[in-house]
Amino acid sequence: MPIVDSQTGEVRVDYSVEELEAKAQEMRAWNMISLTAAGSGHTGGTLSIMDITAALYLKHIRHDPQNPQWPDRDRVFWSSGHKAPALYVALAATGYIDDRPLTFHDEPVPGLEDISGLEQTVLLRRLGSGFEGHPNRFKLPGLEFSSGSLGQGLGVAIGSAMDAKLRGRDYNVYCLMGDGEQDEGSVWEGVMCAAHYELDNLVGIIDVNRLQIDGPTEEIMKVQPLRQKYEAFGWEVIEIDGHDMTEILEALQQADAVTGCPALILAHTIKGKCVDFAEDVVGYHGVPPKDGRYGEESLERALECIGACEQFPPERVDDLLAIAETYQAYVDQRVAESMPKFSQDYWWNHGDTMQAEMDATRNGFGHAIAELSADEKVVAHGADITDSIRMDYFYKPDGKNEDPERKKRFFSMGIAEANMALVASGLAKEGRIAFIGSYGVFATGRNWDQLRTTVGYNDFNVKIADAHGGISVGPDGATHQALEEISLITCLPNFKMIVPCDALETARATKAIAAIQGPAVVRYAREATSVVTSEETPFEFGLANVIRYRGEQERFIDAFETTLACDYQSEGEVIAIIACGPMVPEAMRAAWILKEDYGIETRVVNAHTVKPLDAEAIASAARDAEVVITVEEHQVGGFGNLVAGVICKAGLGGDVKLDMVGVEDRYGESGQSWELMKVFGLTAEHIADKARKLLEL
Amino acid sequence: MPIVDSQTGEVRVDYSVEELEAKAQEMRAWNMISLTAAGSGHTGGTLSIMDITAALYLKHIRHDPQNPQWPDRDRVFWSSGHKAPALYVALAATGYIDDRPLTFHDEPVPGLEDISGLEQTVLLRRLGSGFEGHPNRFKLPGLEFSSGSLGQGLGVAIGSAMDAKLRGRDYNVYCLMGDGEQDEGSVWEGVMCAAHYELDNLVGIIDVNRLQIDGPTEEIMKVQPLRQKYEAFGWEVIEIDGHDMTEILEALQQADAVTGCPALILAHTIKGKCVDFAEDVVGYHGVPPKDGRYGEESLERALECIGACEQFPPERVDDLLAIAETYQAYVDQRVAESMPKFSQDYWWNHGDTMQAEMDATRNGFGHAIAELSADEKVVAHGADITDSIRMDYFYKPDGKNEDPERKKRFFSMGIAEANMALVASGLAKEGRIAFIGSYGVFATGRNWDQLRTTVGYNDFNVKIADAHGGISVGPDGATHQALEEISLITCLPNFKMIVPCDALETARATKAIAAIQGPAVVRYAREATSVVTSEETPFEFGLANVIRYRGEQERFIDAFETTLACDYQSEGEVIAIIACGPMVPEAMRAAWILKEDYGIETRVVNAHTVKPLDAEAIASAARDAEVVITVEEHQVGGFGNLVAGVICKAGLGGDVKLDMVGVEDRYGESGQSWELMKVFGLTAEHIADKARKLLEL
């Protein structure tokens, strides 16, 4: 069924196979341009799925881009949400986006009033553009659902297919999945369920590109033979070359015709298809087109490989990339306007003094795990984002070369966080100190019941690397920005949790959780943040530090004095800022601002250990100060309410003025890391602004 | 390998096949006696697994009951933890328990100083006995891990098998699973992983008794053909009659000999095997031996079926059951002694006045879902505990007869909570109001990432029946007592949550969450608790009620006056108790105690809506009272810290003393519902005791 007018049934467009092939190449070109403009995103998978995408949206499915909510439309569920750029160019190419005015915060962007839908796709991953790193159904038309956490699309597609049966509607439901995604147990729950309900209006399509982030699926987690697996689960399976347009179209028709059971199309593809430097290359998963051989010309080379140079000559490409720049300049200006203002610009490394060294907390984890892995008792597990969270340092202690003995103690688990927690428990039970890790959403949320009942209730020595904590994850967007782990973990008996403030403290925290008995979590972030501790800074598990601003210095770190809270004598500070994680450097910067602009002394409490919390340090701060502000890169209150609980139990609840800085009960979004920190109100400026309001300055 | 002395290698016992068959029957008898003594527990599955249990523990595995931690022992992982009674009799029958002195809180129980290990098994599910409803590895020797949440054992067994490979140890690892359990996706993650790592020291055993709680697996969720599924996943599969001792022993030897991949024994069994009234009967899952035909003589009949009457004549059975009674009497006395004392006994329905009607909040859910299901827009899903959580009222609106139209809108999902949340999302996406439900641990924890990213981020109209909330779940123990849902849910954007106080309010809360847009949760409990509201009691979503004690009456409910908090004028109460859920009746009873014993007026705030919380009601209460006590049947602070956050942010400018009543950062345990409430400090007496301490009375 081609694209139709849902009112009249008239065909709007009907492409030939040759035209479709050409369209798929054009879509590849747009895809590469948008990824280049974004500077991040998923090259490999968008290129492997592009022919199937073109076949579906431009030819096979019944839909009407002028009526996205048409009840009789076929539904396509993108379970692999990271392939969003391919989806976006398909939506643009079929006309979903053209009528959507480009705005930022509901206002038109000057100079970009008239850009087409396809041109808009170059705003991929930009704040407010709607082209989120992973699809958000509220931000673009034509999306069936918001996705990005693997293994969740099939179940939703099943629900949609069930509803069609229940109402007697004849639409078809398609679910696009990856082969690495088949590691996830929730997929197999869905596979079983779809067969149980004999959903013959459901077609699964697996983009079998044979590579996942950490390596070939064959090495990371053998998912094959998928044909036999799906057949044993009661599906009818069709295998094709996922880059042969005729085969794709025939397979879709064949799959639609299956009766009595769901159908699966196993589409054999090449990751990075058509772009020579990306084709079949591990490591071309979550990166935009850039290649050592072609440097700045990587996009040019990619377009050449695709055969799109005529359609996209350099000047056209420049114009397109300029759209993104124009947009970003406008956004920058609007974001800057929204920031609280002070007598001068106190931003990181803005002036000549107060220079801060920046390093990502995840690097601190990497350095510590490299040290810890020397101990044979320590084992570690990977969940297919091993490099990204720096777990690879476990077996590459120098950051480069694999140590064969340590590699034997590293277990690749695939994208299967529940099983990872369980397997680690088994190893811990036998006397190991077992590290697991992933992005926080998956490492503490996808496996929460396993953490509670197997890890926690058994008090096993499982240690969790809770990576990508916070909004500062950036362009990947909401699905990958963990904002709830403090709530998830602190409610669990036997668990301990540290949220360290910088790279060095993360290394120390990692070693601390390895050394204590029982389950423990270290939460850390992706983006480089200010290093505010040194080897001399006190660090004791379970004890908070007090940090005091002592006057401007050449180096930011030297402007502060840090002591264990239990050793600190009050100096009559007016404000206490109680913080954890990389919000501690922001709190310190707020102390600097408040002193310089208002002459106010601030006690910053670095409560790195959030379970058990240093109640005495918090109670003292609340007792001594007039105003308390809690600060967290987390859903507000996850940490703040713990602090409030301590203050109330100390009998101080009525006496202090307290406010909380954090994410205000909303999901994250795509944008640059620091841009998001500003937009979500998580900077020193916001803290200082809250303080001056509470003090009525 | 028979039971050996781990020091000398000498064989301790070596049974013949005939002896094993007799032992298995004797173990069945002990099992039925312990279940009868407990008055709850899993008859069907313990009888289907018993021959395999006997074969493993009495004959096949290498172990030494005198040295439970022997590093070279074979490991058996009971993934189906609910079959614990079979495990306990096996441990007792092989001598693990004999040397363990029976104590309660580390003190010997008078009159029971010398009972044998097998005799101790009659203390199944009793508080402090160690024979938890589901195994706890800290409470008995011979347990590899604590289990009870299905689908978690295989991964732990894999970790143990990996460790053996890593250290070059030659022990074997066995994992016992059920066939219904194969619904869980985490099982398939493990199945894939075990084959990936070629764990030929791992043997899976599935007790294929073909029945799960809600019905035959064929109807609830087709798991078959399990042979083809496991083979496609790379396992070697052996099928046997799970009640033929020779076949069992041969299969175990054959499985041990498999090389290059894990082995699976598919043991075809009969649920309830050997006990005629339980054999192959749906509904004989989680109930002790009792049958209409045999009434009080059900145990006698069971022993007759088993052929154990000679070994267990009536007087011997009576003696054994008396052990449980002696133990319980001692426990009752100790628990009573531990309770705070007042001028009289204020316990529920203890005196002639203040009579309370008791009803389980889950019944309120049932009544509401029966009403709601009249609306075609409403659909519902079951996760194999449909009756227990009263979700069956969806299609049995009168509690008895199925309505065929409504049944079509009910979807059985099997034991697959992640997929349930996703499928419901798909139906919600198509315009339905989709109810899902299970015990809270599974309904909000097992699927947390699905709730966050698919349900919440998409703002889908999915409604969650969070059943079995709290410690009062009783004898099932920690794994089934949900104590963390308020923390898990309130941190999620777009979610709403109500924790109603009684059966009637649960019905109203259920209707309220159906009526509001977006994801919402109602938390309710298993045990009957006091009905303290009527149709006249105000109930507004998002608004708290104030409840005031007005003097003793014949009926408890008439002794109190309830108004919306926003309509209430302070009467200068000294204490505010802020509560949610069935702790509200406890708070009311505390108000009664405090008034009668100390003349103190108490404002009880029923904050049924925990998200969004009625901040004004809480702030007013804190402003007016000297002392605030938060009360929750939950890990302490999950609710209490939310209240503390409100109080601190309100900036009251005066003294508030606050304390919290809740579960003190520990897992639950087995016991009778009210007994646990007392032991965990969750009664009116504990609240009143905290109040008098805070007021220094």
CSV table of N, CA, C and O in Angstrom, one decimal, chain A residues 16 40 164-165 205 291 312 344 372 401 425 471 493 533 553 574 592 621 631 643 652 675 680 687:
chain,number,residue,atom,x,y,z
A,16,SER,N,8.3,3.4,-7.8
A,16,SER,CA,8.8,2.1,-8.4
A,16,SER,C,10.0,1.6,-7.5
A,16,SER,O,10.5,2.4,-6.7
A,40,SER,N,27.0,14.0,17.0
A,40,SER,CA,26.9,12.7,17.7
A,40,SER,C,25.7,12.0,17.1
A,40,SER,O,25.0,12.5,16.3
A,164,ALA,N,-6.2,-3.9,17.6
A,164,ALA,CA,-6.7,-4.0,16.3
A,164,ALA,C,-7.7,-5.2,16.2
A,164,ALA,O,-8.8,-5.2,15.7
A,165,LYS,N,-7.2,-6.3,16.8
A,165,LYS,CA,-8.0,-7.5,16.8
A,165,LYS,C,-9.3,-7.3,17.6
A,165,LYS,O,-10.4,-7.7,17.2
A,205,ILE,N,10.6,-7.1,12.5
A,205,ILE,CA,11.7,-7.0,11.5
A,205,ILE,C,13.0,-6.8,12.3
A,205,ILE,O,13.1,-5.9,13.1
A,291,ASP,N,36.3,10.1,10.3
A,291,ASP,CA,37.2,9.0,10.1
A,291,ASP,C,38.6,9.6,10.0
A,291,ASP,O,38.8,10.6,9.3
A,312,PHE,N,24.0,16.8,-3.4
A,312,PHE,CA,24.4,17.5,-2.3
A,312,PHE,C,25.9,18.1,-2.6
A,312,PHE,O,26.8,17.6,-2.0
A,344,GLN,N,29.3,39.8,37.6
A,344,GLN,CA,30.2,39.4,36.6
A,344,GLN,C,29.9,38.0,36.1
A,344,GLN,O,29.0,37.3,36.7
A,372,LEU,N,41.7,-1.9,40.8
A,372,LEU,CA,41.0,-3.0,41.5
A,372,LEU,C,41.2,-4.3,40.8
A,372,LEU,O,41.2,-5.4,41.5
A,401,ASN,N,45.9,-1.6,26.3
A,401,ASN,CA,46.2,-3.0,26.0
A,401,ASN,C,45.5,-4.0,26.9
A,401,ASN,O,45.4,-3.8,28.1
A,425,SER,N,25.8,-11.9,41.1
A,425,SER,CA,25.4,-12.5,42.4
A,425,SER,C,26.0,-13.9,42.6
A,425,SER,O,26.5,-14.2,43.7
A,471,ILE,N,21.3,14.7,33.9
A,471,ILE,CA,20.8,15.4,32.7
A,471,ILE,C,22.0,15.7,31.7
A,471,ILE,O,21.9,15.8,30.5
A,493,PRO,N,17.3,-2.1,51.6
A,493,PRO,CA,18.1,-2.5,52.7
A,493,PRO,C,19.4,-3.2,52.3
A,493,PRO,O,19.5,-3.8,51.2
A,533,THR,N,38.8,18.1,44.1
A,533,THR,CA,39.5,17.5,45.2
A,533,THR,C,40.9,17.1,44.8
A,533,THR,O,41.2,17.0,43.6
A,553,GLN,N,41.5,32.6,43.8
A,553,GLN,CA,42.9,32.1,43.5
A,553,GLN,C,43.1,31.9,42.0
A,553,GLN,O,42.1,31.9,41.3
A,574,VAL,N,25.9,31.8,56.9
A,574,VAL,CA,24.4,32.2,56.7
A,574,VAL,C,23.7,31.1,55.9
A,574,VAL,O,22.6,30.7,56.2
A,592,TRP,N,31.2,31.0,45.9
A,592,TRP,CA,32.1,32.0,45.3
A,592,TRP,C,31.3,33.3,44.9
A,592,TRP,O,31.5,34.4,45.3
A,621,ALA,N,24.8,21.6,59.9
A,621,ALA,CA,24.7,22.6,58.9
A,621,ALA,C,23.3,23.3,59.1
A,621,ALA,O,23.3,24.6,59.0
A,631,VAL,N,21.0,20.2,46.7
A,631,VAL,CA,21.4,20.3,45.3
A,631,VAL,C,21.7,19.0,44.8
A,631,VAL,O,22.6,18.3,45.3
A,643,VAL,N,17.7,14.7,53.0
A,643,VAL,CA,18.2,15.7,53.8
A,643,VAL,C,17.1,16.3,54.7
A,643,VAL,O,17.3,16.5,55.9
A,652,LEU,N,14.7,20.4,63.6
A,652,LEU,CA,15.0,21.7,63.1
A,652,LEU,C,14.1,22.0,61.9
A,652,LEU,O,14.2,23.1,61.3
A,675,GLU,N,24.4,23.1,28.3
A,675,GLU,CA,23.2,23.8,27.9
A,675,GLU,C,22.0,23.2,28.7
A,675,GLU,O,21.2,24.0,29.3
A,680,PHE,N,17.8,23.3,32.7
A,680,PHE,CA,17.1,22.5,33.8
A,680,PHE,C,17.4,23.2,35.2
A,680,PHE,O,17.0,22.7,36.2
A,687,ILE,N,21.6,28.1,41.9
A,687,ILE,CA,21.7,27.9,43.3
A,687,ILE,C,21.8,29.3,44.0
A,687,ILE,O,21.1,29.6,45.0
